[in-house]
Amino acid sequence: MTEIAKLGKEPFMWLVELGGSFKIFFLAFVSIITGKFSKKEFIVQASKFGFDTLPVVAVVSFFIGLALTLQISKQLVGIGNTSSLGTSVAVSIVREIGPVVAGVMIAARIGGAMAAEIATMTVSEQVDALKIMKLNPINFLVAPRLLASLIMTPLLTVFAIYIGSVGGMLIAIIYVQLDPYMFFDSFRAVVGNRDILIALSKAFVNGALVATLSCTFGMETSGGAAGVGQTTTKSVVWAMLGIFLFNFLITNSVYSVGKVLDPAFVR
Amino acid sequence: MMNLIEVINVHKSFDGLKVLNGVTLSVSSGESLAIVGPSGVGKSTLLRIISGLDAPDSGVVKVNTKRISMVFQYSALLNSYTVLENIALALHDAKLSRSEKRDRILEKLKLVGLEKYEDYYPDQLSGGQRKRVSFARAIANDPEVILYDEPTSGLDPILSTLIEDYINKLSNKFKVASIIVTHQLSTVQRTAQKVAMLYQGKLVWEGNPIDFNKSDNPYVKQFVNAQVEGPIFSGLLE
Ligand SMILES: Nc1ncnc2c1ncn2[C@@H]1O[C@H](COP(=O)(O)OP(=O)(O)OP(=O)(O)O)[C@@H](O)[C@H]1O
Ligand SMILES: [Mg+2]
């Protein structure tokens, strides 16, 4: 192919890759539903997922909880309305910060490693060896990772929300000298099932994004060690872009749908 | 004798580089074909096409059995699995009990002198040890067709002979059809009934190993005598 022909094709490559990712996601999803995936791989992946991400998610969401609450309390102290601190912190952490922080940390920690592992397996013909042994890479590699991600990302998101809220409460107690009960009362009063639903649907999307993109890009890798490096970066960047994009889309659609169904919901 | 492998007029290019330019060959059950040729001529590519991993641009590939396996040039063992688990993967659809599988795996490992390494991970093994595990994995599930991509490269002469003897046993006793890609002339002599030389996308010579050794064909002659001067790679010398 000439360089000019290549240039003409490049702008649409991402569309092709998107199509490929959808296909892989669909095939892996079918493999999960039909129970054809490797259970052994699933257990290995799910436990690795938890061990690798729990510490970073804890640290990051704790500090974001601290900073966020500090920032909001400054504003609220200014207008003398610290009693709504719990409400403001709760909405941001449960609906936005928790899912995004967990998602981004999972994309960086797990997505990068997953992409590098699958890419290495591809360039060193390990995936081909699986095919020769009649082990379908979708059942053996992709589906177990997707399922692990779909289960572990929501759990880690709930964990991030919990740790972030603890950070927020510490600021409320120490800095604003708020009564912890008051903070948690206003926190609890505002967080309903629907908030949990928003957080969890974001978590599912994030989990699907990270596993699908890492596995798809990993299996498409060529060009040895350099190719593995490129795939790793590409997977992390695309997964993060996807996480921010879908986070916005879900928030936005919840508000537009919520407005119609229940005006009181849009606080 | 039934042809287990048939390749008819196969062509393959990568980004405009013509690698295979009309290759035709056949291998029947119990027969071993050695494919030789200078580095980079497309031997691995041909094996990948026969195995079904890659599709030819044109031409026909028929493999008349589902029981096909392959020894990869760079072993291709799964890094996150132990030696034992790697071979177990090849037996995933074998109708054997757990302990029968284990016995089978240990038997194959013993055959390649690695019975003490069952719990090792591939990156704890030497290149030759990995190659032997790859061989054990390829023969574990009683295949009818085995494609070997340099099965004896990286092995010492004694181990090479051991592997070669076993390749012979598989074809004589179990009627396995094999294609053996190799750079080692000793492997050609000890294992093959037929030899083919691949050069510039075509099989430029075909015959038996005895004729191969004393052929007047300029490509074969240069290759067998390991001469720098000759038609192969003549461009490199300028
Ligand atoms: N996936 C690929 N993409 C682009 N080019 C490729 C690809 N695979 C092989 N080639 C090219 O095809 C040619 C043949 O490669 P192949 O690996 O089949 O050679 P070989 O005969 O096995 O060599 P060796 O004896 O060194 O193993 C080489 O020029 C290589 O660059
Ligand atoms: Mg090769």
Tab-separated table of C-alpha atoms and ligand atoms in Angstrom, chain B residues 40 42-45 73-74 149-150 181 183, ligand 2:
chain	number	residue	atom	x	y	z
B	40	GLY	CA	13.152	-16.092	5.776
B	42	GLY	CA	8.495	-18.731	4.244
B	43	LYS	CA	8.764	-22.152	5.893
B	44	SER	CA	6.977	-21.050	9.050
B	45	THR	CA	4.436	-19.202	6.929
B	73	GLN	CA	9.508	-22.462	16.232
B	74	TYR	CA	9.705	-20.488	19.483
B	149	ASP	CA	8.858	-26.013	13.049
B	150	GLU	CA	12.517	-26.768	13.797
B	181	VAL	CA	10.812	-27.767	8.896
B	183	HIS	CA	17.880	-26.389	9.226
C	2	MG	MG	10.558	-20.046	10.643
